[in-house]
Short mmCIF file of C-alpha atoms in Angstrom, two decimals:
data_model
loop_
_atom_site.label_atom_id
_atom_site.label_comp_id
_atom_site.label_asym_id
_atom_site.label_seq_id
_atom_site.Cartn_x
_atom_site.Cartn_y
_atom_site.Cartn_z
CA MET A 1 35.69 16.60 53.47
CA GLY A 2 31.95 17.16 54.01
CA SER A 3 31.83 19.80 51.27
CA GLY A 4 33.70 17.53 48.84
CA ALA A 5 31.32 14.67 49.56
CA LEU A 6 28.37 17.00 49.03
CA ASN A 7 29.78 18.20 45.71
CA ASP A 8 30.37 14.62 44.64
CA ALA A 9 26.83 13.65 45.66
CA SER A 10 25.41 16.47 43.53
CA LYS A 11 26.95 14.80 40.46
CA PHE A 12 25.14 11.49 40.96
CA ASP A 13 21.55 10.21 41.13
CA GLU A 14 20.14 8.10 43.94
CA ASP A 15 21.47 4.88 42.35
CA GLY A 16 25.06 6.13 42.02
CA HIS A 17 24.88 6.71 38.27
CA PRO A 18 25.89 10.12 36.81
CA LYS A 19 23.21 12.74 37.41
CA ARG A 20 20.71 13.06 34.59
CA THR A 21 20.01 16.53 33.20
CA GLY A 22 17.61 15.83 30.34
CA THR A 23 14.31 17.68 29.82
CA VAL A 24 11.26 17.24 27.62
CA TRP A 25 13.09 19.38 25.04
CA SER A 26 16.27 17.32 24.94
CA ALA A 27 14.24 14.09 24.89
CA GLY A 28 12.14 15.52 22.06
CA ALA A 29 15.31 16.41 20.15
CA HIS A 30 16.62 12.86 20.57
CA ILE A 31 13.28 11.50 19.31
CA ILE A 32 13.15 13.79 16.28
CA THR A 33 16.79 12.94 15.52
CA ALA A 34 15.94 9.23 15.66
CA VAL A 35 12.60 9.48 13.82
CA ILE A 36 13.13 12.10 11.09
CA GLY A 37 16.11 10.34 9.62
CA SER A 38 16.81 8.85 6.25
CA GLY A 39 13.36 7.26 6.40
CA VAL A 40 11.74 10.54 5.31
CA LEU A 41 13.64 10.40 2.02
CA THR A 42 11.93 7.15 0.93
CA LEU A 43 8.31 8.13 1.61
CA ALA A 44 7.51 9.53 -1.85
CA TRP A 45 8.73 6.23 -3.33
CA ALA A 46 6.74 4.22 -0.78
CA ILE A 47 3.49 6.05 -1.53
CA ALA A 48 4.16 5.73 -5.27
CA GLN A 49 4.13 1.93 -4.88
CA MET A 50 0.79 1.83 -3.02
CA GLY A 51 -1.04 4.91 -4.30
CA TRP A 52 -2.86 7.75 -2.59
CA ILE A 53 -5.38 5.84 -0.48
CA VAL A 54 -3.38 2.84 0.73
CA GLY A 55 -0.10 4.76 0.99
CA LEU A 56 -1.45 7.54 3.18
CA THR A 57 -3.53 5.10 5.25
CA VAL A 58 -0.47 2.97 6.01
CA LEU A 59 1.59 6.05 6.88
CA LEU A 60 -1.06 7.36 9.26
CA ALA A 61 -1.64 3.92 10.81
CA PHE A 62 2.06 3.49 11.64
CA SER A 63 2.07 6.95 13.23
CA ILE A 64 -0.92 6.19 15.47
CA ILE A 65 0.38 2.74 16.45
CA THR A 66 3.85 4.12 17.26
CA MET A 67 2.44 6.93 19.38
CA PHE A 68 0.20 4.51 21.30
CA THR A 69 2.85 1.86 21.98
CA SER A 70 5.42 4.53 22.93
CA THR A 71 3.19 5.63 25.81
CA LEU A 72 2.96 2.00 26.96
CA LEU A 73 6.73 1.60 26.78
CA ALA A 74 7.36 4.84 28.70
CA ASP A 75 5.38 3.38 31.63
CA CYS A 76 7.79 0.42 31.73
CA TYR A 77 10.93 2.53 32.30
CA ARG A 78 10.90 1.71 36.01
CA ALA A 79 10.53 -1.85 37.24
CA ALA A 80 7.73 -2.87 39.61
CA ASP A 81 9.97 -2.09 42.62
CA GLY A 82 10.74 1.42 41.29
CA THR A 83 14.30 0.77 40.13
CA ARG A 84 15.38 2.23 36.80
CA ASN A 85 15.78 0.19 33.63
CA TYR A 86 18.75 1.83 31.95
CA VAL A 87 18.31 0.19 28.53
CA TYR A 88 15.46 -1.38 26.59
CA LYS A 89 16.37 -5.01 27.25
CA ASP A 90 16.67 -4.32 30.99
CA ALA A 91 12.98 -3.39 30.93
CA VAL A 92 12.15 -6.60 29.06
CA LYS A 93 14.15 -8.62 31.59
CA SER A 94 12.47 -7.04 34.61
CA TYR A 95 8.94 -7.61 33.28
CA LEU A 96 9.20 -10.66 31.02
CA GLY A 97 12.57 -12.33 31.70
CA GLY A 98 13.79 -15.61 30.21
CA ILE A 99 13.71 -16.32 26.53
CA LYS A 100 11.96 -13.03 25.66
CA TYR A 101 14.82 -11.07 27.21
CA LYS A 102 17.37 -12.94 25.07
CA PHE A 103 15.22 -12.56 21.96
CA CYS A 104 14.91 -8.82 22.61
CA GLY A 105 18.68 -8.44 22.96
CA VAL A 106 19.33 -10.18 19.65
CA VAL A 107 16.69 -8.16 17.75
CA GLN A 108 17.52 -4.82 19.35
CA TYR A 109 21.25 -4.91 18.85
CA SER A 110 20.96 -6.42 15.36
CA TYR A 111 18.71 -3.52 14.45
CA LEU A 112 20.98 -0.90 16.04
CA VAL A 113 23.98 -2.25 14.15
CA GLY A 114 21.91 -2.36 10.97
CA VAL A 115 20.83 1.26 11.34
CA THR A 116 24.40 2.47 11.77
CA ILE A 117 25.32 0.56 8.60
CA GLY A 118 22.31 2.08 6.81
CA TYR A 119 23.27 5.58 7.93
CA SER A 120 26.80 5.04 6.60
CA ILE A 121 25.28 4.21 3.20
CA THR A 122 22.84 7.11 3.25
CA THR A 123 25.44 9.69 4.26
CA ALA A 124 27.78 8.56 1.51
CA ILE A 125 24.97 8.84 -1.07
CA SER A 126 24.24 12.38 0.13
CA LEU A 127 27.91 13.38 -0.01
CA VAL A 128 28.13 11.97 -3.54
CA ALA A 129 24.96 13.92 -4.42
CA MET A 130 26.64 17.15 -3.32
CA LYS A 131 29.54 16.56 -5.66
CA LYS A 132 27.22 15.45 -8.49
CA SER A 133 25.08 18.59 -8.16
CA LEU A 134 28.22 20.65 -8.85
CA CYS A 135 29.11 18.36 -11.74
CA PHE A 136 25.64 18.65 -13.33
CA HIS A 137 25.70 22.42 -12.87
CA LYS A 138 29.06 22.66 -14.61
CA HIS A 139 28.62 20.10 -17.41
CA GLY A 140 24.84 19.75 -17.86
CA HIS A 141 22.28 17.14 -16.83
CA ASN A 142 23.27 14.69 -19.57
CA HIS A 143 26.88 14.47 -18.43
CA ASP A 144 28.01 11.26 -16.71
CA CYS A 145 28.69 12.42 -13.16
CA THR A 146 28.63 8.95 -11.58
CA LEU A 147 30.99 8.56 -8.62
CA SER A 148 32.08 5.74 -6.33
CA ASN A 149 30.36 5.76 -2.92
CA ASN A 150 33.25 4.05 -1.15
CA PRO A 151 35.56 7.05 -0.48
CA PHE A 152 32.62 8.89 1.08
CA ILE A 153 31.66 5.88 3.24
CA VAL A 154 35.27 5.81 4.47
CA LEU A 155 35.21 9.57 5.17
CA PHE A 156 32.01 9.17 7.21
CA GLY A 157 33.63 6.32 9.14
CA LEU A 158 36.73 8.34 9.98
CA ILE A 159 34.63 11.19 11.36
CA GLN A 160 32.49 8.75 13.36
CA ILE A 161 35.59 7.27 14.99
CA VAL A 162 36.23 10.72 16.49
CA ILE A 163 32.61 11.49 17.45
CA SER A 164 32.21 8.02 18.97
CA GLN A 165 34.59 8.96 21.77
CA VAL A 166 31.78 11.01 23.38
CA PRO A 167 31.40 8.78 26.47
CA ASN A 168 27.63 8.28 26.67
CA PHE A 169 24.11 9.28 25.69
CA HIS A 170 23.90 11.94 28.39
CA GLU A 171 26.56 14.02 26.65
CA LEU A 172 24.96 13.86 23.20
CA ALA A 173 22.12 16.36 23.68
CA PHE A 174 23.97 19.11 21.78
CA LEU A 175 24.51 16.77 18.83
CA SER A 176 20.83 15.80 18.77
CA PHE A 177 19.71 19.44 18.81
CA ILE A 178 21.92 20.15 15.80
CA ALA A 179 20.74 16.97 14.06
CA ALA A 180 17.07 17.80 14.71
CA ILE A 181 17.54 21.26 13.16
CA MET A 182 19.24 19.67 10.14
CA SER A 183 16.41 17.14 9.67
CA PHE A 184 13.81 19.93 9.65
CA SER A 185 15.96 21.90 7.24
CA TYR A 186 16.46 19.26 4.57
CA ALA A 187 12.86 18.02 4.85
CA SER A 188 11.71 21.63 4.37
CA ILE A 189 13.95 22.05 1.33
CA GLY A 190 12.49 18.86 -0.15
CA LEU A 191 8.99 20.18 0.49
CA GLY A 192 9.80 23.52 -1.11
CA LEU A 193 11.30 21.90 -4.19
CA SER A 194 8.28 19.58 -4.50
CA ILE A 195 5.88 22.51 -4.28
CA ALA A 196 7.91 24.39 -6.91
CA LYS A 197 7.77 21.40 -9.24
CA ILE A 198 4.00 20.99 -8.73
CA THR A 199 3.18 24.68 -9.23
CA GLY A 200 5.50 24.77 -12.25
CA LYS A 201 3.34 22.03 -13.84
CA LYS A 202 6.37 19.78 -14.23
CA HIS A 203 5.03 17.05 -12.00
CA ALA A 204 4.38 13.50 -13.22
CA PRO A 205 1.01 11.67 -13.16
CA THR A 206 -0.17 9.98 -9.95
CA SER A 207 -2.99 7.52 -9.30
CA ILE A 208 -5.23 6.10 -6.60
CA THR A 209 -3.48 2.71 -6.85
CA GLY A 210 0.08 3.93 -7.39
CA LYS A 211 2.53 2.70 -10.01
CA PRO A 212 0.48 1.01 -12.75
CA ILE A 213 0.89 -2.57 -13.92
CA THR A 214 2.40 -2.75 -17.42
CA ASP A 215 4.08 -5.31 -19.67
CA SER A 216 7.39 -4.50 -17.98
CA TYR A 217 5.95 -4.25 -14.44
CA SER A 218 3.84 -7.25 -13.47
CA ALA A 219 1.19 -7.58 -10.76
CA GLU A 220 3.59 -9.82 -8.81
CA GLU A 221 6.35 -7.19 -8.93
CA LYS A 222 3.89 -4.55 -7.76
CA MET A 223 2.85 -6.74 -4.84
CA TRP A 224 6.47 -7.21 -3.71
CA SER A 225 7.18 -3.49 -4.13
CA CYS A 226 4.17 -2.66 -1.94
CA PHE A 227 5.45 -5.04 0.75
CA ALA A 228 8.89 -3.39 0.62
CA ALA A 229 7.22 0.04 0.83
CA ILE A 230 5.53 -1.01 4.09
CA GLY A 231 9.00 -1.82 5.46
CA ASN A 232 10.27 1.61 4.44
CA ILE A 233 7.41 3.31 6.29
CA ALA A 234 7.96 1.06 9.34
CA PHE A 235 11.63 2.08 9.37
CA ALA A 236 10.61 5.73 9.35
CA TYR A 237 8.86 5.22 12.72
CA ALA A 238 11.26 2.78 14.38
CA PHE A 239 12.56 4.80 17.33
CA ALA A 240 11.16 2.59 20.11
CA VAL A 241 14.46 0.71 20.04
CA VAL A 242 16.13 3.66 21.83
CA LEU A 243 13.12 5.00 23.76
CA ILE A 244 14.21 3.62 27.15
CA GLU A 245 17.74 4.90 26.57
CA ILE A 246 16.37 8.36 25.76
CA GLN A 247 14.08 8.25 28.81
CA ASP A 248 17.09 7.43 30.97
CA THR A 249 18.53 10.87 30.19
CA ILE A 250 15.56 12.69 31.78
CA ARG A 251 16.45 14.31 35.09
CA SER A 252 14.88 13.04 38.29
CA GLY A 253 12.05 15.06 39.82
CA ALA A 254 8.85 14.85 37.84
CA PRO A 255 8.00 11.23 36.89
CA GLU A 256 10.11 10.33 33.87
CA SER A 257 7.17 8.54 32.24
CA LYS A 258 5.08 11.74 32.08
CA VAL A 259 7.95 13.73 30.59
CA MET A 260 8.69 10.95 28.08
CA LYS A 261 5.07 10.65 27.02
CA ARG A 262 4.91 14.38 26.31
CA ALA A 263 8.18 14.23 24.40
CA SER A 264 7.01 11.17 22.42
CA VAL A 265 3.66 12.70 21.47
CA VAL A 266 5.23 16.00 20.41
CA GLY A 267 8.11 14.28 18.56
CA ILE A 268 5.86 11.83 16.70
CA LEU A 269 3.25 14.48 15.82
CA ILE A 270 5.90 16.79 14.38
CA SER A 271 7.48 13.89 12.53
CA THR A 272 4.13 12.74 11.13
CA VAL A 273 3.31 16.21 9.78
CA PHE A 274 6.66 16.25 7.98
CA TYR A 275 6.20 12.68 6.79
CA MET A 276 2.74 13.37 5.38
CA LEU A 277 3.97 16.51 3.65
CA CYS A 278 7.10 14.84 2.24
CA GLY A 279 5.19 11.76 1.13
CA VAL A 280 2.22 13.65 -0.34
CA LEU A 281 4.14 16.46 -2.02
CA GLY A 282 7.00 14.19 -3.08
CA TYR A 283 4.56 11.80 -4.78
CA ALA A 284 2.60 14.70 -6.29
CA ALA A 285 5.85 16.10 -7.74
CA PHE A 286 7.40 12.87 -9.06
CA GLY A 287 4.33 10.73 -9.59
CA ASN A 288 4.60 7.00 -10.09
CA ALA A 289 8.28 7.34 -11.06
CA ALA A 290 9.27 8.76 -7.64
CA PRO A 291 12.95 7.96 -6.87
CA GLY A 292 13.98 5.88 -3.86
CA ASN A 293 15.55 8.97 -2.27
CA PHE A 294 13.80 12.13 -3.39
CA LEU A 295 16.78 14.40 -2.65
CA THR A 296 19.49 12.24 -4.23
CA GLY A 297 17.47 10.46 -6.92
CA TYR A 298 17.76 13.49 -9.18
CA GLY A 299 14.19 14.36 -9.71
CA PHE A 300 15.64 17.72 -8.64
CA TYR A 301 18.62 19.35 -10.36
CA ASP A 302 18.12 23.07 -9.87
CA PRO A 303 18.79 25.30 -8.10
CA TYR A 304 21.96 23.29 -7.67
CA TRP A 305 23.10 25.22 -4.58
CA LEU A 306 19.86 24.30 -2.79
CA ILE A 307 20.26 20.60 -3.66
CA LEU A 308 23.84 20.79 -2.41
CA THR A 309 22.69 22.45 0.83
CA ALA A 310 19.92 19.88 1.42
CA ASN A 311 22.34 16.99 1.07
CA LEU A 312 24.85 18.71 3.35
CA PHE A 313 22.08 18.95 5.98
CA ILE A 314 21.30 15.24 5.52
CA ALA A 315 24.96 14.37 6.09
CA ILE A 316 25.23 16.57 9.21
CA HIS A 317 22.01 15.07 10.59
CA LEU A 318 23.20 11.51 10.08
CA PHE A 319 26.50 12.21 11.82
CA GLY A 320 24.39 12.76 14.96
CA ALA A 321 21.77 10.09 14.22
CA TYR A 322 24.49 7.44 13.90
CA GLN A 323 25.47 8.16 17.50
CA VAL A 324 21.88 7.97 18.78
CA PHE A 325 21.75 4.37 17.57
CA ALA A 326 25.40 3.42 18.20
CA GLN A 327 25.62 4.58 21.82
CA PRO A 328 23.39 1.77 23.20
CA VAL A 329 25.65 -0.76 21.46
CA PHE A 330 28.74 0.91 22.88
CA GLY A 331 27.24 1.01 26.37
CA ALA A 332 26.16 -2.64 26.31
CA VAL A 333 29.59 -3.97 25.36
CA GLU A 334 31.48 -1.65 27.71
CA GLY A 335 29.15 -2.44 30.61
CA TRP A 336 29.58 -6.19 30.07
CA CYS A 337 33.37 -5.85 29.93
CA ARG A 338 33.48 -3.80 33.14
CA ARG A 339 31.45 -6.46 34.93
CA ARG A 340 33.56 -9.26 33.46
CA TRP A 341 36.93 -7.66 34.30
CA PRO A 342 36.23 -5.19 37.16
CA GLY A 343 39.87 -4.68 38.12
CA ASN A 344 41.29 -4.31 34.63
CA THR A 345 42.70 -0.78 34.18
CA PHE A 346 42.62 -1.02 30.37
CA VAL A 347 38.85 -1.53 30.52
CA SER A 348 37.89 0.79 33.36
CA LYS A 349 40.52 3.51 33.89
CA GLU A 350 39.70 7.00 32.62
CA HIS A 351 42.60 9.26 31.60
CA LYS A 352 42.32 13.04 31.56
CA LEU A 353 43.45 14.75 28.39
CA GLY A 354 42.82 18.41 29.07
CA ARG A 355 39.06 18.67 29.55
CA LEU A 356 38.48 15.32 27.86
CA ARG A 357 38.14 11.89 29.44
CA VAL A 358 39.84 9.12 27.47
CA ASN A 359 39.46 5.40 28.09
CA LEU A 360 41.79 3.15 26.08
CA PHE A 361 39.30 0.31 25.76
CA ARG A 362 36.62 2.74 24.58
CA VAL A 363 38.97 4.14 21.93
CA VAL A 364 39.88 0.68 20.59
CA TRP A 365 36.43 -0.97 20.77
CA ARG A 366 34.48 1.93 19.30
CA SER A 367 37.00 2.42 16.51
CA VAL A 368 36.77 -1.28 15.62
CA TYR A 369 32.96 -1.04 15.60
CA VAL A 370 32.95 1.95 13.25
CA VAL A 371 35.43 0.21 10.93
CA PHE A 372 33.13 -2.85 10.87
CA THR A 373 30.00 -0.84 9.96
CA THR A 374 31.99 1.03 7.33
CA LEU A 375 33.16 -2.18 5.65
CA VAL A 376 29.66 -3.70 5.64
CA ALA A 377 28.22 -0.47 4.20
CA MET A 378 30.72 -0.76 1.35
CA LEU A 379 29.64 -4.37 0.75
CA LEU A 380 25.84 -3.82 0.93
CA PRO A 381 25.04 -0.37 -0.52
CA PHE A 382 21.33 -0.97 -1.26
CA PHE A 383 19.42 1.95 0.22
CA ASN A 384 15.70 1.22 -0.14
CA ASP A 385 15.77 -2.56 0.31
CA PHE A 386 18.17 -2.31 3.27
CA VAL A 387 16.01 0.36 4.93
CA GLY A 388 12.88 -1.72 4.35
CA LEU A 389 14.45 -4.84 5.84
CA LEU A 390 15.54 -2.94 8.95
CA GLY A 391 12.02 -1.59 9.38
CA ALA A 392 10.52 -5.05 8.96
CA ILE A 393 12.91 -6.67 11.44
CA SER A 394 12.42 -4.10 14.16
CA PHE A 395 8.91 -2.71 14.03
CA TRP A 396 6.80 -5.58 15.36
CA PRO A 397 9.05 -6.92 18.13
CA LEU A 398 10.49 -3.64 19.43
CA ALA A 399 7.76 -1.07 18.73
CA VAL A 400 4.70 -3.29 19.32
CA PHE A 401 5.17 -6.77 20.83
CA PHE A 402 7.47 -6.02 23.78
CA PRO A 403 5.77 -2.73 24.79
CA ILE A 404 2.38 -4.46 24.79
CA GLU A 405 3.60 -7.55 26.65
CA MET A 406 5.41 -5.53 29.30
CA TYR A 407 2.50 -3.15 29.81
CA MET A 408 0.05 -6.04 30.21
CA VAL A 409 2.27 -7.51 32.94
CA ARG A 410 2.76 -4.13 34.61
CA ALA A 411 -0.94 -3.19 34.55
CA LYS A 412 -2.04 -6.78 35.32
CA ILE A 413 -4.26 -6.93 32.21
CA SER A 414 -5.84 -10.33 31.53
CA ARG A 415 -5.29 -11.68 28.02
CA TRP A 416 -8.99 -12.56 27.84
CA SER A 417 -10.29 -9.14 28.85
CA CYS A 418 -11.54 -6.73 26.18
CA ARG A 419 -8.44 -4.56 26.60
CA GLY A 420 -6.08 -7.54 26.53
CA PHE A 421 -7.77 -8.96 23.43
CA PHE A 422 -7.50 -5.62 21.61
CA LEU A 423 -3.78 -5.33 22.43
CA GLN A 424 -3.10 -8.86 21.18
CA VAL A 425 -5.05 -8.29 17.94
CA LEU A 426 -3.01 -5.11 17.37
CA SER A 427 0.20 -7.07 17.94
CA GLY A 428 -0.90 -9.81 15.52
CA PHE A 429 -1.79 -7.27 12.83
CA CYS A 430 1.65 -5.63 13.12
CA LEU A 431 3.37 -9.03 13.01
CA VAL A 432 1.71 -9.80 9.66
CA ALA A 433 2.71 -6.36 8.32
CA SER A 434 6.33 -6.90 9.41
CA LEU A 435 6.50 -10.36 7.81
CA LEU A 436 5.14 -9.05 4.50
CA ALA A 437 7.54 -6.07 4.59
CA GLY A 438 10.48 -8.36 5.34
CA ALA A 439 9.60 -10.68 2.44
CA GLY A 440 9.38 -7.76 0.02
CA SER A 441 12.68 -6.25 1.14
CA ILE A 442 14.55 -9.59 1.05
CA ARG A 443 13.32 -10.17 -2.50
CA GLY A 444 14.55 -6.69 -3.47
CA LEU A 445 17.96 -7.34 -1.91
CA VAL A 446 18.29 -10.65 -3.77
CA HIS A 447 17.52 -8.91 -7.07
CA SER A 448 20.05 -6.16 -6.30
CA LEU A 449 22.76 -8.68 -5.42
CA ARG A 450 22.39 -10.36 -8.81
CA THR A 451 23.78 -7.31 -10.59
CA PHE A 452 26.06 -6.01 -7.84
CA GLU A 453 29.86 -6.01 -8.21
CA LEU A 454 31.77 -6.27 -4.93
CA LEU A 455 33.12 -2.91 -3.69
CA GLN A 456 31.93 -1.22 -6.91
CA SER A 457 29.07 0.80 -5.43
CA ARG A 458 28.38 3.95 -7.46
CA SER A 459 25.81 6.74 -7.37
#
């Protein structure tokens, strides 16, 4: 009896939750999986809109701001009384409460749902690109190899229904390690292809101010494109939304905040190096005509097997990245249902199926969620504008405003002190950037919808 109780106790932390086993390496893998996602594919396009000076300055500024606010947010993982905040909005509730807590929940979960929809679109585009690379190789670059995205969105959804049965974040470390390796791999292939294009003197012209204004491209259109590009860069750094959830996987022992800060700094530094390389070399290779996705926009055709491999890596990465952003949504709904119906066996009972644990409610709810994101992805297949809008919606409130507000409460920083004033100015600057990015992305979506035929998405 005593031995059984001891064995059971070894499986749980001090608060009765399953024992955490995460390390700085697993946390770093989760961060890289969340950060180096489909956002890296848009950076050449984003810099092409703004040019060398503004584009690189904006990219570097977002990196520095994200790294700084991530360290503030990591300090807010535990409440003032030392209890753990298991998810982001729990931290907001414990420090800020009230209306800010509700606002955070709406923004966070809207963004998480949006990202999973965006990843469904991106994966389908990459799967289509694999098939098109074979088609171009067989029939030539002038052949019409256009395909419908919808079957590939459905395929991604079917696979996600299966993967989504992994019970929680704690059991996803293996998937994040694989996804992190894939993200490095396809980013490296993109870099190699860009370098080959530059050294082969096949690259297009670039400029200090980016895409030039012409009779067919007005100053107003350039302004809106620059705003949308800011949203694309913001999306590339928007991992704060799952930072608390990642931190909650770190095993007890050393203070979780120290481990998370190290993981955040390492993860963001590595990501920034890749981002700068992909943005710089991608723009240098394609110039002002850089495609929205530099691995599926067909600036590259050959070697076809390498293009095929890169897009396979993107797809594998996004299978894991989808889960990094979907698991908090799953956990929130399942936790609410367990509290609402504590004695309901359909909601709470776990069934053993060999070595697997199966919960009927989890199977039904998560399958319905994946079907929903799949259907929306088929209805709104606009990669760049959708990515930009997600970045605009999430960056200021989740990566800047809430971390700053919570840290000021935690550290008892006066709003009128020099430090408090600096933090509020930083927050205000990021709010303006998010509003401009959102306006640019919404305008792009409206333009795309004018020519879009329902369920006729093709790449």
